[in-house]
Amino acid sequence: VTLHRTVPDCYDKLLKDENCFVHNILNVTRNDSFFYNFRFQLAVLKKLRRLDKKNNFDIIHSHSGHLPHLFSQFQHIAPLVATVHSTSMGMNLNIKRYKTEKSETERYMGLFSEYIKSCEKISFKKVDRLFPVSKFTLDEIINLYNVDILGKSTVIPNATDPDMFRPMTSKYSKEIVVAFIGRFYAIKGFHIFLQALMNIKKKGYNIKPYLIGRGNTETINNYLQTFSSNYILQDLAPYNEMPAIYNYSDIVIVPSLYENCPSVVLEAMSSGKIVIASNVGGIPEIIQHEKNGFLFEKGNAEDLERKIISILENTYDTEKIKNNARETIIKRYQWKEKVKDICEIYKTVIQ
């Protein structure tokens, strides 16, 4: 049950399964604006019971970053489980600490923070089971919202498909391509990424910024003037094109001020890339510094700069680190294993 949107080609096989149905309940295109989430909630409230009469749902699984299930909880249609990818309080606390230009969505989240906090607290209390995506997320819910959820929570991290995201042999660029993949929001730390790369470029290193995302492109273009035309700035790509994007990159930077279990980290590690990420949230649960990737102090462009230069100057055995990164994904972060855990919990909730 989702917004009306183009379904990625990689899901075609799944959608041909006669037991899989997609219900588009709101005919709008997601544009990362704040208010589309509220419209989606209202659409769920209006149509979910009608869909239940037709399909007789046994369980509802919501991804509660935007609380799409909030209003539906009061309808008591079926047992409800929710994956918690982040919390609004966690995001707002970290955004306030840094004086940088915020996106429209971030400004509205700050403006309506008390309302959103109340909604989240109701949600955490009412759902039958919670799946925080990291131990950090679980602790954050308990400490910031003062709710007792331990008895109904199981940490199930995000995962990826190592067959889809795998090392490839071809390399398209002679320069060292340093990538940022994500929304151009303050919380994602894109300004930290650009500041570090500007300083590295001024020191004479041959690097090429590669930015894939959507958001504050005006600010980004001002930063990128340092690189003349030797950079790539592109909109968000379809999911099935992401393996090629990781393959084009040499180093993937995740400079977020707040994260829980970012898919970019998992996909880049699975693709056999060097990942340098800020030491925030659930990221240290994935990356072991100097073993399968690198951590830098959040918000510190100078520390990120030092970490990138150490890679450029071959201070480390990067092949070993890349192999360790992929091995971490294969052992701990494969979807085909995580869904088994989820399905077992489905059974207990239904019973």
mmCIF file of C-alpha atoms in Angstrom, residues 30-331:
data_model
loop_
_atom_site.group_PDB
_atom_site.id
_atom_site.type_symbol
_atom_site.label_atom_id
_atom_site.label_comp_id
_atom_site.label_asym_id
_atom_site.label_seq_id
_atom_site.Cartn_x
_atom_site.Cartn_y
_atom_site.Cartn_z
ATOM 1 C CA ARG A 30 6.795 11.955 -3.775
ATOM 2 C CA ASN A 31 8.859 15.115 -3.800
ATOM 3 C CA ASP A 32 10.415 15.001 -0.306
ATOM 4 C CA SER A 33 8.085 17.734 0.891
ATOM 5 C CA PHE A 34 6.840 17.697 4.468
ATOM 6 C CA PHE A 35 3.129 17.681 3.764
ATOM 7 C CA TYR A 36 2.892 14.703 1.428
ATOM 8 C CA ASN A 37 3.339 12.467 4.493
ATOM 9 C CA PHE A 38 0.219 13.892 6.123
ATOM 10 C CA ARG A 39 -1.769 13.429 2.914
ATOM 11 C CA PHE A 40 -0.611 9.828 2.757
ATOM 12 C CA GLN A 41 -1.760 9.224 6.348
ATOM 13 C CA LEU A 42 -5.212 10.573 5.525
ATOM 14 C CA ALA A 43 -5.390 8.365 2.434
ATOM 15 C CA VAL A 44 -4.442 5.318 4.505
ATOM 16 C CA LEU A 45 -7.144 6.176 7.052
ATOM 17 C CA LYS A 46 -9.707 6.454 4.272
ATOM 18 C CA LYS A 47 -8.865 3.375 2.225
ATOM 19 C CA LEU A 48 -7.172 0.797 4.428
ATOM 20 C CA ARG A 49 -10.407 -0.573 5.908
ATOM 21 C CA ARG A 50 -11.863 -0.891 2.421
ATOM 22 C CA LEU A 51 -8.786 -2.826 1.311
ATOM 23 C CA ASP A 52 -9.036 -5.016 4.390
ATOM 24 C CA LYS A 53 -12.624 -6.003 3.565
ATOM 25 C CA LYS A 54 -11.403 -7.169 0.177
ATOM 26 C CA ASN A 55 -8.135 -8.826 1.291
ATOM 27 C CA ASN A 56 -8.692 -9.730 4.962
ATOM 28 C CA PHE A 57 -5.260 -8.650 6.224
ATOM 29 C CA ASP A 58 -3.553 -10.882 8.785
ATOM 30 C CA ILE A 59 -0.882 -8.364 9.706
ATOM 31 C CA ILE A 60 0.176 -4.840 8.759
ATOM 32 C CA HIS A 61 3.874 -3.941 8.572
ATOM 33 C CA SER A 62 4.610 -0.229 8.450
ATOM 34 C CA HIS A 63 7.896 1.598 7.980
ATOM 35 C CA SER A 64 7.332 4.250 10.580
ATOM 36 C CA GLY A 65 9.822 6.947 9.627
ATOM 37 C CA HIS A 66 6.838 9.001 8.447
ATOM 38 C CA LEU A 67 4.187 7.216 10.546
ATOM 39 C CA PRO A 68 2.008 6.182 7.580
ATOM 40 C CA HIS A 69 0.162 3.825 9.915
ATOM 41 C CA LEU A 70 -0.638 6.389 12.638
ATOM 42 C CA PHE A 71 -4.323 6.962 11.940
ATOM 43 C CA SER A 72 -4.895 3.338 10.958
ATOM 44 C CA GLN A 73 -3.970 2.242 14.499
ATOM 45 C CA PHE A 74 -7.302 3.521 15.742
ATOM 46 C CA GLN A 75 -9.183 1.269 13.306
ATOM 47 C CA HIS A 76 -7.941 -2.027 14.814
ATOM 48 C CA ILE A 77 -7.852 -3.746 11.437
ATOM 49 C CA ALA A 78 -5.063 -6.251 12.109
ATOM 50 C CA PRO A 79 -1.974 -6.690 14.297
ATOM 51 C CA LEU A 80 0.553 -3.981 13.479
ATOM 52 C CA VAL A 81 4.341 -4.165 13.404
ATOM 53 C CA ALA A 82 6.574 -1.219 12.549
ATOM 54 C CA THR A 83 10.166 -0.847 11.412
ATOM 55 C CA VAL A 84 11.678 2.278 12.980
ATOM 56 C CA HIS A 85 14.294 3.839 10.711
ATOM 57 C CA SER A 86 14.674 7.093 12.658
ATOM 58 C CA THR A 87 12.939 9.392 15.125
ATOM 59 C CA SER A 88 11.968 13.029 14.673
ATOM 60 C CA MET A 89 13.415 13.967 18.068
ATOM 61 C CA GLY A 90 16.765 12.449 17.182
ATOM 62 C CA MET A 91 16.840 14.317 13.889
ATOM 63 C CA ASN A 92 15.810 17.665 15.388
ATOM 64 C CA LEU A 93 18.313 17.472 18.229
ATOM 65 C CA ASN A 94 21.151 16.947 15.768
ATOM 66 C CA ILE A 95 20.002 19.561 13.248
ATOM 67 C CA LYS A 96 19.841 22.253 15.961
ATOM 68 C CA ARG A 97 23.488 21.688 16.900
ATOM 69 C CA TYR A 98 24.758 22.843 13.496
ATOM 70 C CA LYS A 99 24.143 26.272 12.041
ATOM 71 C CA THR A 100 23.765 25.389 8.398
ATOM 72 C CA GLU A 101 21.078 26.047 5.816
ATOM 73 C CA LYS A 102 18.133 23.697 6.309
ATOM 74 C CA SER A 103 15.760 22.275 3.725
ATOM 75 C CA GLU A 104 12.041 23.055 3.715
ATOM 76 C CA THR A 105 11.287 19.612 5.166
ATOM 77 C CA GLU A 106 13.800 20.121 7.990
ATOM 78 C CA ARG A 107 12.351 23.544 8.838
ATOM 79 C CA TYR A 108 8.806 22.178 9.010
ATOM 80 C CA MET A 109 9.955 19.245 11.131
ATOM 81 C CA GLY A 110 11.381 21.709 13.627
ATOM 82 C CA LEU A 111 8.229 23.836 13.558
ATOM 83 C CA PHE A 112 5.896 20.882 14.197
ATOM 84 C CA SER A 113 8.337 18.918 16.360
ATOM 85 C CA GLU A 114 6.086 18.668 19.435
ATOM 86 C CA TYR A 115 3.140 17.411 17.376
ATOM 87 C CA ILE A 116 5.302 14.839 15.579
ATOM 88 C CA LYS A 117 6.852 13.737 18.883
ATOM 89 C CA SER A 118 3.383 13.116 20.347
ATOM 90 C CA CYS A 119 2.339 11.110 17.301
ATOM 91 C CA GLU A 120 5.467 8.989 17.479
ATOM 92 C CA LYS A 121 5.000 8.327 21.185
ATOM 93 C CA ILE A 122 1.423 7.125 20.580
ATOM 94 C CA SER A 123 2.692 4.915 17.786
ATOM 95 C CA PHE A 124 5.481 3.354 19.845
ATOM 96 C CA LYS A 125 3.003 2.526 22.594
ATOM 97 C CA LYS A 126 0.234 1.094 20.415
ATOM 98 C CA VAL A 127 2.048 -1.084 17.856
ATOM 99 C CA ASP A 128 2.217 -4.808 18.586
ATOM 100 C CA ARG A 129 5.897 -5.216 17.674
ATOM 101 C CA LEU A 130 8.726 -2.806 16.892
ATOM 102 C CA PHE A 131 11.757 -3.432 14.690
ATOM 103 C CA PRO A 132 14.356 -0.702 15.418
ATOM 104 C CA VAL A 133 17.053 -0.874 12.742
ATOM 105 C CA SER A 134 19.912 -0.556 15.238
ATOM 106 C CA LYS A 135 20.666 -0.832 18.938
ATOM 107 C CA PHE A 136 21.163 2.930 18.845
ATOM 108 C CA THR A 137 17.601 3.383 17.544
ATOM 109 C CA LEU A 138 16.165 1.192 20.298
ATOM 110 C CA ASP A 139 17.993 3.131 23.017
ATOM 111 C CA GLU A 140 16.954 6.448 21.459
ATOM 112 C CA ILE A 141 13.245 5.535 21.525
ATOM 113 C CA ILE A 142 13.438 4.480 25.178
ATOM 114 C CA ASN A 143 15.448 7.491 26.339
ATOM 115 C CA LEU A 144 13.910 10.312 24.286
ATOM 116 C CA TYR A 145 10.268 9.188 24.407
ATOM 117 C CA ASN A 146 10.241 7.609 27.863
ATOM 118 C CA VAL A 147 8.384 4.495 26.696
ATOM 119 C CA ASP A 148 8.856 0.914 27.808
ATOM 120 C CA ILE A 149 9.164 -1.052 24.560
ATOM 121 C CA LEU A 150 11.860 -3.598 25.364
ATOM 122 C CA GLY A 151 9.394 -6.452 25.653
ATOM 123 C CA LYS A 152 8.012 -5.940 22.161
ATOM 124 C CA SER A 153 11.144 -4.823 20.304
ATOM 125 C CA THR A 154 13.589 -6.777 18.168
ATOM 126 C CA VAL A 155 16.538 -5.037 16.523
ATOM 127 C CA ILE A 156 16.490 -5.976 12.840
ATOM 128 C CA PRO A 157 18.948 -3.872 10.832
ATOM 129 C CA ASN A 158 18.515 -2.897 7.241
ATOM 130 C CA ALA A 159 20.174 -5.219 4.768
ATOM 131 C CA THR A 160 21.004 -5.527 1.091
ATOM 132 C CA ASP A 161 21.423 -7.998 -1.759
ATOM 133 C CA PRO A 162 25.128 -8.869 -2.253
ATOM 134 C CA ASP A 163 24.321 -10.478 -5.599
ATOM 135 C CA MET A 164 22.957 -7.178 -6.882
ATOM 136 C CA PHE A 165 25.528 -4.965 -5.134
ATOM 137 C CA ARG A 166 28.813 -6.676 -5.903
ATOM 138 C CA PRO A 167 32.338 -5.636 -6.964
ATOM 139 C CA MET A 168 32.722 -5.042 -10.687
ATOM 140 C CA THR A 169 35.963 -5.019 -12.634
ATOM 141 C CA SER A 170 35.415 -2.057 -14.970
ATOM 142 C CA LYS A 171 36.538 1.437 -13.958
ATOM 143 C CA TYR A 172 35.383 4.426 -15.985
ATOM 144 C CA SER A 173 37.378 7.338 -14.542
ATOM 145 C CA LYS A 174 41.120 7.959 -14.216
ATOM 146 C CA GLU A 175 40.597 10.293 -11.263
ATOM 147 C CA ILE A 176 39.742 9.138 -7.759
ATOM 148 C CA VAL A 177 35.944 9.468 -7.660
ATOM 149 C CA VAL A 178 34.610 10.405 -4.227
ATOM 150 C CA ALA A 179 30.852 9.945 -3.951
ATOM 151 C CA PHE A 180 28.033 11.348 -1.842
ATOM 152 C CA ILE A 181 24.694 9.558 -2.284
ATOM 153 C CA GLY A 182 21.599 10.922 -0.552
ATOM 154 C CA ARG A 183 19.379 13.941 -0.035
ATOM 155 C CA PHE A 184 21.113 17.314 0.008
ATOM 156 C CA TYR A 185 19.834 18.100 3.506
ATOM 157 C CA ALA A 186 21.713 19.591 6.441
ATOM 158 C CA ILE A 187 21.158 16.413 8.443
ATOM 159 C CA LYS A 188 22.946 14.422 5.734
ATOM 160 C CA GLY A 189 26.092 16.547 6.108
ATOM 161 C CA PHE A 190 26.591 17.294 2.411
ATOM 162 C CA HIS A 191 28.245 20.627 3.346
ATOM 163 C CA ILE A 192 30.856 18.711 5.378
ATOM 164 C CA PHE A 193 31.551 16.468 2.384
ATOM 165 C CA LEU A 194 32.010 19.457 0.058
ATOM 166 C CA GLN A 195 34.191 21.421 2.484
ATOM 167 C CA ALA A 196 36.544 18.462 2.929
ATOM 168 C CA LEU A 197 36.818 17.872 -0.830
ATOM 169 C CA MET A 198 37.447 21.563 -1.531
ATOM 170 C CA ASN A 199 40.384 21.536 0.907
ATOM 171 C CA ILE A 200 41.760 18.321 -0.622
ATOM 172 C CA LYS A 201 41.489 19.744 -4.138
ATOM 173 C CA LYS A 202 43.366 22.894 -3.091
ATOM 174 C CA LYS A 203 46.220 20.684 -1.862
ATOM 175 C CA GLY A 204 46.659 19.316 -5.371
ATOM 176 C CA TYR A 205 45.057 15.869 -5.132
ATOM 177 C CA ASN A 206 43.365 14.555 -8.269
ATOM 178 C CA ILE A 207 39.838 13.849 -7.068
ATOM 179 C CA LYS A 208 36.426 14.070 -8.697
ATOM 180 C CA PRO A 209 33.287 14.757 -6.605
ATOM 181 C CA TYR A 210 30.270 12.651 -7.531
ATOM 182 C CA LEU A 211 26.985 13.772 -5.958
ATOM 183 C CA ILE A 212 23.767 11.823 -6.471
ATOM 184 C CA GLY A 213 20.685 13.221 -4.807
ATOM 185 C CA ARG A 214 18.085 15.932 -4.573
ATOM 186 C CA GLY A 215 17.688 19.056 -2.464
ATOM 187 C CA ASN A 216 19.759 22.201 -1.966
ATOM 188 C CA THR A 217 21.506 22.266 -5.355
ATOM 189 C CA GLU A 218 22.117 26.053 -5.270
ATOM 190 C CA THR A 219 24.415 25.744 -2.247
ATOM 191 C CA ILE A 220 26.126 22.740 -3.817
ATOM 192 C CA ASN A 221 26.825 24.573 -7.075
ATOM 193 C CA ASN A 222 28.509 27.372 -5.124
ATOM 194 C CA TYR A 223 30.857 24.841 -3.499
ATOM 195 C CA LEU A 224 31.549 23.005 -6.767
ATOM 196 C CA GLN A 225 32.979 26.077 -8.506
ATOM 197 C CA THR A 226 36.316 25.034 -6.958
ATOM 198 C CA PHE A 227 36.330 21.995 -9.253
ATOM 199 C CA SER A 228 35.597 23.875 -12.505
ATOM 200 C CA SER A 229 33.726 21.279 -14.578
ATOM 201 C CA ASN A 230 35.458 18.233 -13.137
ATOM 202 C CA TYR A 231 32.557 16.910 -11.082
ATOM 203 C CA ILE A 232 29.251 15.099 -11.510
ATOM 204 C CA LEU A 233 25.973 16.288 -9.999
ATOM 205 C CA GLN A 234 22.905 14.226 -10.818
ATOM 206 C CA ASP A 235 19.399 13.575 -9.579
ATOM 207 C CA LEU A 236 18.390 10.469 -7.685
ATOM 208 C CA ALA A 237 18.793 7.379 -9.853
ATOM 209 C CA PRO A 238 16.427 4.401 -10.219
ATOM 210 C CA TYR A 239 17.307 1.648 -7.787
ATOM 211 C CA ASN A 240 18.411 -0.799 -10.474
ATOM 212 C CA GLU A 241 21.041 1.739 -11.649
ATOM 213 C CA MET A 242 22.670 2.038 -8.235
ATOM 214 C CA PRO A 243 25.163 -0.857 -8.650
ATOM 215 C CA ALA A 244 26.712 0.952 -11.619
ATOM 216 C CA ILE A 245 26.917 4.188 -9.608
ATOM 217 C CA TYR A 246 28.789 2.466 -6.794
ATOM 218 C CA ASN A 247 31.037 0.826 -9.391
ATOM 219 C CA TYR A 248 31.941 4.251 -10.811
ATOM 220 C CA SER A 249 33.003 5.436 -7.340
ATOM 221 C CA ASP A 250 36.260 4.721 -5.527
ATOM 222 C CA ILE A 251 35.367 6.116 -2.105
ATOM 223 C CA VAL A 252 31.854 6.581 -0.709
ATOM 224 C CA ILE A 253 31.390 9.217 1.990
ATOM 225 C CA VAL A 254 28.496 9.168 4.477
ATOM 226 C CA PRO A 255 28.948 12.422 6.458
ATOM 227 C CA SER A 256 25.533 12.456 8.158
ATOM 228 C CA LEU A 257 24.909 14.260 11.433
ATOM 229 C CA TYR A 258 22.290 11.645 12.312
ATOM 230 C CA GLU A 259 21.843 8.092 11.034
ATOM 231 C CA ASN A 260 20.541 4.747 12.224
ATOM 232 C CA CYS A 261 21.342 2.012 9.690
ATOM 233 C CA PRO A 262 21.943 3.701 6.327
ATOM 234 C CA SER A 263 21.428 1.636 3.185
ATOM 235 C CA VAL A 264 24.185 3.584 1.414
ATOM 236 C CA VAL A 265 26.762 2.186 3.854
ATOM 237 C CA LEU A 266 25.525 -1.382 3.344
ATOM 238 C CA GLU A 267 25.292 -1.149 -0.454
ATOM 239 C CA ALA A 268 28.706 0.502 -0.814
ATOM 240 C CA MET A 269 30.371 -2.091 1.433
ATOM 241 C CA SER A 270 28.641 -4.895 -0.465
ATOM 242 C CA SER A 271 29.968 -3.342 -3.700
ATOM 243 C CA GLY A 272 33.513 -3.589 -2.362
ATOM 244 C CA LYS A 273 34.066 0.148 -1.912
ATOM 245 C CA ILE A 274 35.963 2.101 0.709
ATOM 246 C CA VAL A 275 33.386 3.713 2.989
ATOM 247 C CA ILE A 276 34.210 6.684 5.215
ATOM 248 C CA ALA A 277 31.316 7.558 7.510
ATOM 249 C CA SER A 278 30.663 9.779 10.493
ATOM 250 C CA ASN A 279 30.682 8.069 13.869
ATOM 251 C CA VAL A 280 26.986 8.676 14.551
ATOM 252 C CA GLY A 281 24.006 6.586 15.520
ATOM 253 C CA GLY A 282 24.049 3.003 14.332
ATOM 254 C CA ILE A 283 26.952 3.387 11.886
ATOM 255 C CA PRO A 284 29.612 2.173 14.386
ATOM 256 C CA GLU A 285 27.523 -1.000 14.752
ATOM 257 C CA ILE A 286 28.342 -1.707 11.076
ATOM 258 C CA ILE A 287 31.788 -0.199 10.474
ATOM 259 C CA GLN A 288 34.830 -1.267 12.474
ATOM 260 C CA HIS A 289 37.315 1.551 12.041
ATOM 261 C CA GLU A 290 40.297 0.645 9.830
ATOM 262 C CA LYS A 291 39.044 -2.952 9.476
ATOM 263 C CA ASN A 292 36.057 -2.817 7.102
ATOM 264 C CA GLY A 293 35.818 0.949 6.627
ATOM 265 C CA PHE A 294 36.618 4.248 8.315
ATOM 266 C CA LEU A 295 34.899 6.487 10.852
ATOM 267 C CA PHE A 296 35.437 10.212 11.345
ATOM 268 C CA GLU A 297 34.181 12.653 13.964
ATOM 269 C CA LYS A 298 30.718 13.885 12.984
ATOM 270 C CA GLY A 299 30.552 17.444 11.743
ATOM 271 C CA ASN A 300 34.354 17.647 11.468
ATOM 272 C CA ALA A 301 35.363 18.379 7.865
ATOM 273 C CA GLU A 302 39.056 18.455 8.794
ATOM 274 C CA ASP A 303 38.913 14.939 10.231
ATOM 275 C CA LEU A 304 37.102 13.716 7.100
ATOM 276 C CA GLU A 305 39.755 15.424 4.984
ATOM 277 C CA ARG A 306 42.525 13.590 6.867
ATOM 278 C CA LYS A 307 40.788 10.240 6.415
ATOM 279 C CA ILE A 308 40.368 10.737 2.650
ATOM 280 C CA ILE A 309 43.995 11.840 2.215
ATOM 281 C CA SER A 310 45.202 8.771 4.125
ATOM 282 C CA ILE A 311 43.400 6.629 1.511
ATOM 283 C CA LEU A 312 44.782 8.665 -1.392
ATOM 284 C CA GLU A 313 48.314 8.250 -0.046
ATOM 285 C CA ASN A 314 47.925 4.462 0.311
ATOM 286 C CA THR A 315 48.410 4.478 4.082
ATOM 287 C CA TYR A 316 46.221 1.385 4.419
ATOM 288 C CA ASP A 317 45.784 -1.955 2.705
ATOM 289 C CA THR A 318 42.604 -0.863 0.964
ATOM 290 C CA GLU A 319 42.064 -4.182 -0.831
ATOM 291 C CA LYS A 320 41.921 -5.983 2.488
ATOM 292 C CA ILE A 321 39.515 -3.395 3.903
ATOM 293 C CA LYS A 322 37.236 -3.685 0.858
ATOM 294 C CA ASN A 323 37.219 -7.473 1.134
ATOM 295 C CA ASN A 324 36.414 -7.211 4.841
ATOM 296 C CA ALA A 325 33.583 -4.818 4.056
ATOM 297 C CA ARG A 326 31.928 -7.211 1.636
ATOM 298 C CA GLU A 327 32.457 -10.128 3.998
ATOM 299 C CA THR A 328 30.665 -8.150 6.742
ATOM 300 C CA ILE A 329 27.621 -7.736 4.491
ATOM 301 C CA ILE A 330 27.549 -11.392 3.437
ATOM 302 C CA LYS A 331 27.764 -12.579 7.045
#
